[in-house]
Coordinates of C-alpha atoms and ligand atoms in Angstrom, one line a residue:
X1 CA 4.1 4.1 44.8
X2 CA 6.3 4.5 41.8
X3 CA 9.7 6.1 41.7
X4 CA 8.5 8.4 39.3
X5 CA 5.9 9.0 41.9
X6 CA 7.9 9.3 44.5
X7 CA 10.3 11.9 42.9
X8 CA 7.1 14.2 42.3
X9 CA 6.8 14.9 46.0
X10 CA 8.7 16.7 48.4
X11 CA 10.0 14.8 51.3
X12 CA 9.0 16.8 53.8
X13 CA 5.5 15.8 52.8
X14 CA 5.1 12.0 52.9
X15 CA 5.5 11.7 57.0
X16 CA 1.9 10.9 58.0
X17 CA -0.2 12.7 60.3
X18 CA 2.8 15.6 59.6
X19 CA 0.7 18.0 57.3
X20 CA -2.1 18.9 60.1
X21 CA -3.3 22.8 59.4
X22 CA -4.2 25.6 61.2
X23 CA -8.0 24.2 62.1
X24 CA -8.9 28.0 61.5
X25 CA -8.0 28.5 57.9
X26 CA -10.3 28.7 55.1
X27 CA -10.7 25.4 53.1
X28 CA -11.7 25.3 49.9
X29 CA -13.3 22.3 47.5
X30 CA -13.4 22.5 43.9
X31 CA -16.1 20.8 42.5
X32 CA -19.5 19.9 44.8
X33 CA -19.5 16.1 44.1
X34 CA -19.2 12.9 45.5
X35 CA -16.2 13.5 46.7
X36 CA -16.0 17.1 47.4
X37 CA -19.4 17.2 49.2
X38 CA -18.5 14.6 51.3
X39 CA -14.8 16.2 53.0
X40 CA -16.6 19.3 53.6
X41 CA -19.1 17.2 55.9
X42 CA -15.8 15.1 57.3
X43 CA -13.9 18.5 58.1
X44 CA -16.9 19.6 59.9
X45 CA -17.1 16.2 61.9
X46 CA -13.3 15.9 62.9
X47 CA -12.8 19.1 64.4
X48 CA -12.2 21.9 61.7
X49 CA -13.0 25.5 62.9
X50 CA -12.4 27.6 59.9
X51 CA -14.4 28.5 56.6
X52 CA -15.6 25.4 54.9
X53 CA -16.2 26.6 51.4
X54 CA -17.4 24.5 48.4
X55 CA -17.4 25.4 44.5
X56 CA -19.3 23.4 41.9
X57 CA -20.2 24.5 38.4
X58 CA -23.5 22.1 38.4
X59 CA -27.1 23.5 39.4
X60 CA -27.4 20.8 42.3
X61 CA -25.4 21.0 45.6
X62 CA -23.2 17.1 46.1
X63 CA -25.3 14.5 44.7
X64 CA -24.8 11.0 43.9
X65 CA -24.3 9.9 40.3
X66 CA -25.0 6.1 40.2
X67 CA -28.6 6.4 40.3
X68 CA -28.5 8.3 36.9
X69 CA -28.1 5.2 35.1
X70 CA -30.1 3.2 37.4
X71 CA -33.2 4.2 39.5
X72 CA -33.4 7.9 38.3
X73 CA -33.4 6.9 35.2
X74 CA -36.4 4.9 35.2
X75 CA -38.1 7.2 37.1
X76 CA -37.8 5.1 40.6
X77 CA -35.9 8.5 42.5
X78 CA -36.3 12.0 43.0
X79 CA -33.9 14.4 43.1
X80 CA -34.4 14.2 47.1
X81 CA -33.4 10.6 47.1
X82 CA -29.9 11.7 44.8
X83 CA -28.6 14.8 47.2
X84 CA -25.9 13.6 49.5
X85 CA -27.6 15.9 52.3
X86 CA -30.8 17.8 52.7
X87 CA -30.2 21.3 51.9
X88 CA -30.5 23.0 55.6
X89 CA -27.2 20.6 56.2
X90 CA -24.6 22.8 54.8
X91 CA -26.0 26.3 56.7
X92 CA -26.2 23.9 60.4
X93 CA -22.9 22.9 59.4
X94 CA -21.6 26.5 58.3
X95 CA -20.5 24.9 54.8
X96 CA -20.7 27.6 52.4
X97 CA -22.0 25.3 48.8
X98 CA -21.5 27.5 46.0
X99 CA -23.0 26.2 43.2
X100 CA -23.4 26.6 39.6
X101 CA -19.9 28.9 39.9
X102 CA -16.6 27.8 38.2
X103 CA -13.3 27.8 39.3
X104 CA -10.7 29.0 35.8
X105 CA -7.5 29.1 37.6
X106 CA -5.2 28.2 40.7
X107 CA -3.0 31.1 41.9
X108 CA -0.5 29.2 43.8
X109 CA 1.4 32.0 44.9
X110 CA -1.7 33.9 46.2
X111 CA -3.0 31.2 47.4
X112 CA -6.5 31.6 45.9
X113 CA -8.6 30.2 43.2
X114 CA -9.7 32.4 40.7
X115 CA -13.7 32.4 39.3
X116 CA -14.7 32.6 36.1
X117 CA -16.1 35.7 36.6
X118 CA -12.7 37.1 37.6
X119 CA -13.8 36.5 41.3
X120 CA -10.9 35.3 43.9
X121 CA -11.6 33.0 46.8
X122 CA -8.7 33.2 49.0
X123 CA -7.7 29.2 50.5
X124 CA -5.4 27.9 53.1
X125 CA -6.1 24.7 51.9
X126 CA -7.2 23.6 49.0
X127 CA -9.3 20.4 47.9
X128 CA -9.9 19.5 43.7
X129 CA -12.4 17.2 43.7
X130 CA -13.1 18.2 39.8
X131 CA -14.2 14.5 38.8
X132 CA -13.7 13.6 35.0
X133 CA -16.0 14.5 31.9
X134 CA -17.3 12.0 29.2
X135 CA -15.0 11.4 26.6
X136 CA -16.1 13.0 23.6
X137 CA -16.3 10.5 20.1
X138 CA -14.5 12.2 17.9
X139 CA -16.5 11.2 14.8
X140 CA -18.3 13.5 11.8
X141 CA -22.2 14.2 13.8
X142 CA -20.9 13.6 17.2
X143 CA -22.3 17.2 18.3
X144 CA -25.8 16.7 17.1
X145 CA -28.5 17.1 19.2
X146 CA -30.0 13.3 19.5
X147 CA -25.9 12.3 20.5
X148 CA -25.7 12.5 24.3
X149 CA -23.3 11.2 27.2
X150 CA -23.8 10.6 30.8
X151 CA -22.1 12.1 33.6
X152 CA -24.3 14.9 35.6
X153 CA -28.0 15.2 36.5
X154 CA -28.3 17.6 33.2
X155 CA -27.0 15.2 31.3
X156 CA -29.7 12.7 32.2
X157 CA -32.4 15.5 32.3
X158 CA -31.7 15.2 28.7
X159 CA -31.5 11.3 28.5
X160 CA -34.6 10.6 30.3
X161 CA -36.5 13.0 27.8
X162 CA -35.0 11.5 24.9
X163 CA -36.0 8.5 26.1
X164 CA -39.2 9.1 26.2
X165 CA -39.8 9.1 22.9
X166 CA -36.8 7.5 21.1
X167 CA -37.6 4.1 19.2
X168 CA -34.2 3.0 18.3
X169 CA -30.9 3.8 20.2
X170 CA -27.2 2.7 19.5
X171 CA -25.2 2.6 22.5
X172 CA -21.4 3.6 21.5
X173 CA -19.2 1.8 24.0
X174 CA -20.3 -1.7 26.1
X175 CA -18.8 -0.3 29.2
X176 CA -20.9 0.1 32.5
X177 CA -22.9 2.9 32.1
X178 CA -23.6 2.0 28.9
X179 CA -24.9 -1.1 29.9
X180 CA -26.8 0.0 32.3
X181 CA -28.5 2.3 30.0
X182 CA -29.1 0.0 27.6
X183 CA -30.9 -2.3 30.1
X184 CA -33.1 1.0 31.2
X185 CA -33.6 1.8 27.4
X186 CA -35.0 -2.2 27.3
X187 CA -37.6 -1.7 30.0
X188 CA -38.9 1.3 28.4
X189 CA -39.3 -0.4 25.2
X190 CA -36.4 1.0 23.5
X191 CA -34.7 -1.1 21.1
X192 CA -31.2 -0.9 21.5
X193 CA -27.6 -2.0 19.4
X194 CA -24.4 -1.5 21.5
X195 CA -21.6 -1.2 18.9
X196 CA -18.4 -2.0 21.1
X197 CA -14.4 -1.6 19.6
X198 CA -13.5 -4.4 21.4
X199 CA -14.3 -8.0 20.9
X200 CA -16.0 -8.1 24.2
X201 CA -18.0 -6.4 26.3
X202 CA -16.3 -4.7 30.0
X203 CA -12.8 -5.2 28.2
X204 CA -10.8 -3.0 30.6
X205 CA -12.9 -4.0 33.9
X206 CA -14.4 -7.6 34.1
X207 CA -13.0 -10.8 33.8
X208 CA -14.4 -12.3 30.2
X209 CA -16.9 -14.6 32.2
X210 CA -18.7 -12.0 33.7
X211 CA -18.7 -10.3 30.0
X212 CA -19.9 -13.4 28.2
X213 CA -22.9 -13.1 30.8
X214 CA -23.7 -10.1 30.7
X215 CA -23.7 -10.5 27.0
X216 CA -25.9 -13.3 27.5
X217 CA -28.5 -11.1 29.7
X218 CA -28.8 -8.5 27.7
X219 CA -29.6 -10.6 24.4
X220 CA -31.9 -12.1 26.4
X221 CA -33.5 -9.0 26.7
X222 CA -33.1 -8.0 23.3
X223 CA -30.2 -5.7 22.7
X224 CA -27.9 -6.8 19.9
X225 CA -24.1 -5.8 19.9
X226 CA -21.9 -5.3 17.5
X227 CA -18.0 -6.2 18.1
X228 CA -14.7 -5.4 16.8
X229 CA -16.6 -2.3 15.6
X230 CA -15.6 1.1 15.0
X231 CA -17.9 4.0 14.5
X232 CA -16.8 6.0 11.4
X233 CA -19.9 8.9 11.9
X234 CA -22.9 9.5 12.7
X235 CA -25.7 10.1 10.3
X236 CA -28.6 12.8 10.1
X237 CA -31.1 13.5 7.9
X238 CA -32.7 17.8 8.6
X239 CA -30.0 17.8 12.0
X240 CA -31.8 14.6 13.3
X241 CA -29.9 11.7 14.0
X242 CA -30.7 8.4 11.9
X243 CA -28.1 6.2 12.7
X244 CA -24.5 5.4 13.2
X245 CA -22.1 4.2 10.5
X246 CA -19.3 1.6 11.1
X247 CA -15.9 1.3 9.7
X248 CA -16.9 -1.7 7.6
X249 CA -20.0 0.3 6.3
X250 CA -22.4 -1.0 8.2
X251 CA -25.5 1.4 9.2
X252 CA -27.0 0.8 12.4
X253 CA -30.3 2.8 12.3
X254 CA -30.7 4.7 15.8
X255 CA -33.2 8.2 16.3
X256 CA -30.8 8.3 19.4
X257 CA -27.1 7.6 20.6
X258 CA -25.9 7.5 23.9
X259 CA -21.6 7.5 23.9
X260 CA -20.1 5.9 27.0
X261 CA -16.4 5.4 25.8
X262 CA -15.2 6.5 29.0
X263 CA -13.9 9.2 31.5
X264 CA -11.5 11.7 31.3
X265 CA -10.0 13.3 34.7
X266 CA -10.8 16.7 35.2
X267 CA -7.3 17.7 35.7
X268 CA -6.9 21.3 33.7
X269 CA -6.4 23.3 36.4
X270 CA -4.1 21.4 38.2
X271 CA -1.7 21.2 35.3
X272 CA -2.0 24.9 34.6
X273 CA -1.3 25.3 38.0
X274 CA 2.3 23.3 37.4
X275 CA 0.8 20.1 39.9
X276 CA 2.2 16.9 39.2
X277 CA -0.3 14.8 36.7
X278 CA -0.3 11.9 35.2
X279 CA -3.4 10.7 33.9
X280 CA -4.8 12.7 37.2
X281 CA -3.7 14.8 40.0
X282 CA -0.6 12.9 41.3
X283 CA -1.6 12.2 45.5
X284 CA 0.1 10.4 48.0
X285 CA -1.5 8.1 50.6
X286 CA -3.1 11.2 52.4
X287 CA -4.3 12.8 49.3
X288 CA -1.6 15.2 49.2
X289 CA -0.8 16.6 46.0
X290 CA 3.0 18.3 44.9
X291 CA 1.8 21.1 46.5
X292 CA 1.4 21.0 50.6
X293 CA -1.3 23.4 50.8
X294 CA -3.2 21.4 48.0
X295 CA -5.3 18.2 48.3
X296 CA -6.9 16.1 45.7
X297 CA -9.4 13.8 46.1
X298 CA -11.9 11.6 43.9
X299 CA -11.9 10.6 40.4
X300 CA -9.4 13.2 39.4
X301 CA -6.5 11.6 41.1
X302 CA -4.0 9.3 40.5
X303 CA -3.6 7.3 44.0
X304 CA -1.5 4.8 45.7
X305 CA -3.0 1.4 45.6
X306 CA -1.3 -0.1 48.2
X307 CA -2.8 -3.5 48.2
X308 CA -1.4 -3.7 44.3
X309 CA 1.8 -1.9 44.8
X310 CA 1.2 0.3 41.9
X311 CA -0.8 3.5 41.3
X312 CA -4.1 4.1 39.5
X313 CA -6.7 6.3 38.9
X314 CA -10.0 4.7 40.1
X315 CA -14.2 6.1 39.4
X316 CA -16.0 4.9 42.1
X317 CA -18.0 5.9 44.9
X318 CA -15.7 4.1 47.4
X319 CA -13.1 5.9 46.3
X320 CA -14.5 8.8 46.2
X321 CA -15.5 8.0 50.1
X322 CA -12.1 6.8 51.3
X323 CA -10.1 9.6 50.2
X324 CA -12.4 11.9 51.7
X325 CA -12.0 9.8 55.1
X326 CA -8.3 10.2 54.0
X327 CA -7.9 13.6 53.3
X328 CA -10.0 14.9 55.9
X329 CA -8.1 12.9 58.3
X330 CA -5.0 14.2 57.8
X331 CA -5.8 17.9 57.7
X332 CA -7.3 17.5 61.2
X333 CA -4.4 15.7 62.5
X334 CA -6.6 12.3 62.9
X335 CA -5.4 8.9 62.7
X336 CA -5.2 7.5 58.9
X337 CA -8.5 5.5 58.6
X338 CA -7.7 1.7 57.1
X339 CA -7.2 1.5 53.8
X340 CA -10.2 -0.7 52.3
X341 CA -10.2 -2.9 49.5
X342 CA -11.1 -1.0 46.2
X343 CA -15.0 -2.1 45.2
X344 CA -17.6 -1.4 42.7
X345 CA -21.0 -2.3 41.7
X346 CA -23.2 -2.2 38.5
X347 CA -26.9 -2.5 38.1
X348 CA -28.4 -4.3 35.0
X349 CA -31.8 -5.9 34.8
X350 CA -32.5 -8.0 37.7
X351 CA -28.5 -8.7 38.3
X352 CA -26.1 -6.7 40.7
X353 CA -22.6 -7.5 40.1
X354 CA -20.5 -6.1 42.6
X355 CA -16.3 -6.4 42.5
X356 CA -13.9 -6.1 44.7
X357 CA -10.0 -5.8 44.4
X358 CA -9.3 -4.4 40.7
X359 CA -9.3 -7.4 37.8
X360 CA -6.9 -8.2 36.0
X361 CA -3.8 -8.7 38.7
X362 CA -4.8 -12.8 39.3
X363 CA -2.9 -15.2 37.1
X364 CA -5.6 -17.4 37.2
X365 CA -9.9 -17.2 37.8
X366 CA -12.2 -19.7 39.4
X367 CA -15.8 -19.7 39.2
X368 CA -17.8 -20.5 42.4
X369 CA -21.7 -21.2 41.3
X370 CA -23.7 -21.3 37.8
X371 CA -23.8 -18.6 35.4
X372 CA -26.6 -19.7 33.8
X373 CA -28.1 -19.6 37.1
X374 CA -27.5 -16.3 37.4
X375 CA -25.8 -16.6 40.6
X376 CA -22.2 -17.0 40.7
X377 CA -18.9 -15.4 41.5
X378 CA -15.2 -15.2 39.9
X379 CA -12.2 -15.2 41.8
X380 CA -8.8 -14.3 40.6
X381 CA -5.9 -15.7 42.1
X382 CA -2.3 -15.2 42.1
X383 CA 0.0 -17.8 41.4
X384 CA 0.3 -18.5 45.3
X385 CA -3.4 -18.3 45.3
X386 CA -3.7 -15.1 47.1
X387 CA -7.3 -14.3 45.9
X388 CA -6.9 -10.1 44.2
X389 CA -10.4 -9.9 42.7
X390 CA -13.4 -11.1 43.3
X391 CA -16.5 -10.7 40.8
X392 CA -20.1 -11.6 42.2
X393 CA -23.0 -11.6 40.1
X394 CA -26.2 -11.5 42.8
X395 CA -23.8 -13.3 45.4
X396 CA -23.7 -11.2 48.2
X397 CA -21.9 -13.6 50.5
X398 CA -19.1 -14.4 48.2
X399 CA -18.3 -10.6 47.3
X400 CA -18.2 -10.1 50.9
X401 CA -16.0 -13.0 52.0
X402 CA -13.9 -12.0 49.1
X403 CA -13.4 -8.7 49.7
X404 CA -12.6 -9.9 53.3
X405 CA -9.7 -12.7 51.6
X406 CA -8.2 -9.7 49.3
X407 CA -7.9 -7.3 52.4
X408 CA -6.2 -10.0 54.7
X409 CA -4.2 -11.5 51.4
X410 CA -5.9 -15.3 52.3
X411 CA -4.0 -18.2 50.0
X412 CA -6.9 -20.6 49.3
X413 CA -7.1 -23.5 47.4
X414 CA -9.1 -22.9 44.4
X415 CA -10.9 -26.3 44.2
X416 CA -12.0 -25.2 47.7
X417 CA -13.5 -22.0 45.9
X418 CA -15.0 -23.9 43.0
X419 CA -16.4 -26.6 45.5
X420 CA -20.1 -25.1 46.0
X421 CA -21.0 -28.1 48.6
X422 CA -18.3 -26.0 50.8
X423 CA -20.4 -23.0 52.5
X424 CA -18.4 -19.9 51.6
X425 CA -17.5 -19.0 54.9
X426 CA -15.8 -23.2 55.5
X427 CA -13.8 -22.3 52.2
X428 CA -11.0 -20.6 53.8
X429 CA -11.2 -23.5 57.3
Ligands
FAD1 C1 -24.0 7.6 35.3 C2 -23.0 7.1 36.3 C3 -23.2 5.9 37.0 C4 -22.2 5.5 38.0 N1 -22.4 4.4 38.6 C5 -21.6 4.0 39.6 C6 -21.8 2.8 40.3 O1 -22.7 2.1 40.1 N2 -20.9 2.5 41.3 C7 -19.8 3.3 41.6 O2 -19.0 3.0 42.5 N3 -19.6 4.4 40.9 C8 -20.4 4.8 39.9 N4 -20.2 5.9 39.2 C9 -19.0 6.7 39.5 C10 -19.1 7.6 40.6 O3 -20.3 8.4 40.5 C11 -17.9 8.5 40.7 O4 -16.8 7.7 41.0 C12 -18.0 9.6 41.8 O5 -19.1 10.5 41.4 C13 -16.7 10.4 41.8 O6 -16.9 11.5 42.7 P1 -16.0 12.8 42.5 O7 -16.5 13.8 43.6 O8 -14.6 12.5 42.4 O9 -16.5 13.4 41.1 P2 -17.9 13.9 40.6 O10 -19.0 13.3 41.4 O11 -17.9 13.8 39.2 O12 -17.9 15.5 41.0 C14 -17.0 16.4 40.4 C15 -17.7 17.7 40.4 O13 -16.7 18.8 40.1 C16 -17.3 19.7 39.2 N5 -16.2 20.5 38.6 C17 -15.3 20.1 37.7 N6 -14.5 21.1 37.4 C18 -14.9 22.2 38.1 C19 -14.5 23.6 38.1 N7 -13.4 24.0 37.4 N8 -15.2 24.4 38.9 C20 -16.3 24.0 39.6 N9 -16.7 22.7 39.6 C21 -16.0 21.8 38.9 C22 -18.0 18.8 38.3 O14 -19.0 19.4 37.5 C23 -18.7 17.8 39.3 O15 -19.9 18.4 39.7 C24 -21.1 6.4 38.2 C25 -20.9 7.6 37.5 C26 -21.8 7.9 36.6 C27 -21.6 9.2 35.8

């Protein structure tokens, strides 16, 4: 953890296992997602007595959010196969799901949160598990009505309709979810331009050889990009949207825009509540935040990363898991579960890439396989050849064994990686 971390918490704070409270007093979880949905259910599990209460502005109690830009967008899911639990879960478990209720303010020296109706829900604990929002494009047309973003089940309500009967779509952003739109958009029959300000796709994320094949894929499929680009506005014509304009003047014609440039932590009412932030709620290894009675966990926060010796703010399921396992853990005065190797995955077409480690910290990469097979895996190495990433593109085996090297900090050789007549499990012999 950074100094500057370090300096945001009090001491008496960091011992673990020392924070473990009163298994009677009321907990409360802002924001009934991934994250938050999940502690309630671990509190319940590891012992907690007391009022389990938890407060999310969205219509749906927790659900999961990948299948938005995967399966439930095409149709393949139900809102049965998105819900974290069935709805009789919380009342057997006597966790009180508020939802469609927001929380406007922390009261730190009442220790309660305060509604938006004025409402107060007094805590002993509290959890933020607030998430993040799209990042809005601040462009001229951004607000019209044919210009969405992806983050809740409303959100794709609303893409899913539009979809239906959209011919033309520009994808702002070649980032995950916008990719994995575009290749939903494809298999409806939509045609689709992703206009990306980088010169590559996954710029921030991948490794450039998994974003030269993805690339690839999707102009297989038909989607055309354009790089280096920067949208100047979007144009209408009687409030419709008919396309997007670039910086160099370019028009990309589009009835429909999807913007996916990105997340932005939900962290308002922790700052106005004076909590250390930083691009997120500032937690330690147990999810603590600058204040002992309050928690953070999810994409709000940013975290530890041990394995990296630095912190971050990460947006994944896993993530969203572990520090539920975390947090829950050391509220109930339970051992600290392992801390697991970060890992993602991404569903385009008929190839799932999954990574684990976070990119970028290997000095160097070794492929292991054929792209154009569609079948391979990148490795990044440090300079001692400590594998720190590993990128698998429909190669289960190698994203497992990799995630495996990264947790045990393996040195291999990485001709031994590249050497595909070496099984993956002899690699590391
Ligand atoms: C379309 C999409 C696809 C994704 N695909 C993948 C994937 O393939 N793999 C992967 O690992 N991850 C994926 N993710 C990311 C993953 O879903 C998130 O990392 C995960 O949902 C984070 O959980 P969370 O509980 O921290 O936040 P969220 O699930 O976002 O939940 C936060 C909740 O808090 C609510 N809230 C915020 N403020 C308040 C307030 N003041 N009062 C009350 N409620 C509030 C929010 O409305 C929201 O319901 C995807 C995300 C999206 C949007």
């Amino acid at each position: 953890m950074p100094d500057a971390t370090k300096r945001a918490f009090g001491a008496q704070q960091r011992q673990s296992g020392a924070s473990m409270k009163n298994l009677e007093g009321a907990v409360v979880i802002v924001g009934a997602g991934h994250a938050g949905g999940t502690v309630a259910t671990l509190l319940r599990q590891q012992g907690w007595r007391g009022p389990v209460v938890v407060l999310g502005d969205e219509a749906a109690a927790p659900y999961q959010r990948p299948p938005l830009s995967k399966a439930w967008l095409k149709g393949e899911v139900g809102l049965d196969g998105l819900l974290l639990r069935k709805a009789d879960f919380y009342d057997q478990q006597r966790i009180e799901v508020r939802t469609g209720v927001c929380v406007a303010a922390i009261d730190r020296a009442a220790a309660a949160v305060v509604l938006s109706d004025g409402e107060r829900v007094p805590y002993e604990v509290l959890i933020l598990a607030t998430g993040t929002r799209a990042r809005p494009l601040p462009v001229p047309g951004a607000a019209l009505p044919g210009v969405l973003s992806l983050r809740s089940m409303a959100d794709a309500d609303r893409l899913k309709a539009a979809l239906a009967t959209a011919r033309r779509m520009a994808v702002v952003g070649g980032g995950y979810i916008g990719l994995e739109v575009a290749s939903v958009a494809r298999a409806l029959g939509v045609d689709v331009t992703v206009v990306e300000r980088e010169a590559r796709l996954l710029a921030r994320v991948a490794s450039p050889e998994i974003a030269a094949h993805y690339q690839a894929l999707h102009e297989a499929h038909g989607v055309r990009f354009a790089f280096s680009a920067a949208v100047e506005a979007i144009e209408q014509e009687a409030g419709r949207v008919v396309g997007v304009t670039l910086a160099d003047g370019t028009c990309i014609d589009a009835d429909l825009v999807l913007v996916g440039i990105g997340a932005v932590a939900n962290t308002d009412l922790a700052e106005a509540a004076g909590l250390a932030c930083r691009d997120g709620v500032v937690v330690d290894e147990a999810c603590r935040t600058s204040d002992p009675a309050i928690y953070a966990i999810g994409d709000v926060t940013r975290r530890p990363l041990a394995l990296y010796g630095r912190d971050g703010r990460l947006e994944s399921v896993q993530n969203a898991l572990e520090q539920a396992r975390l947090a829950a853990a050391d509220l109930c005065g339970k051992p600290a579960p392992v801390r697991e190797v970060p890992w993602f995955w991404s569903d385009q077409y008929d190839a799932k890439l999954q990574i684990a480690g976070l990119p970028f910290d290997g000095i160097s990469r070794v492929v292991r396989g054929n792209p154009a097979q569609g079948s391979f895996a990148v490795f990044h190495l440090t300079a001692e050849g400590m594998v720190q990433t590993v990128e698998a593109v429909n190669a289960p085996a190698e994203f497992m064994i990799g995630r495996q090297w990264i947790g045990q900090r393996h040195v291999l050789s990485a001709s031994r990686i590249a050497d595909c007549a070496l099984p993956v499990k002899e690699i590391a012999a």
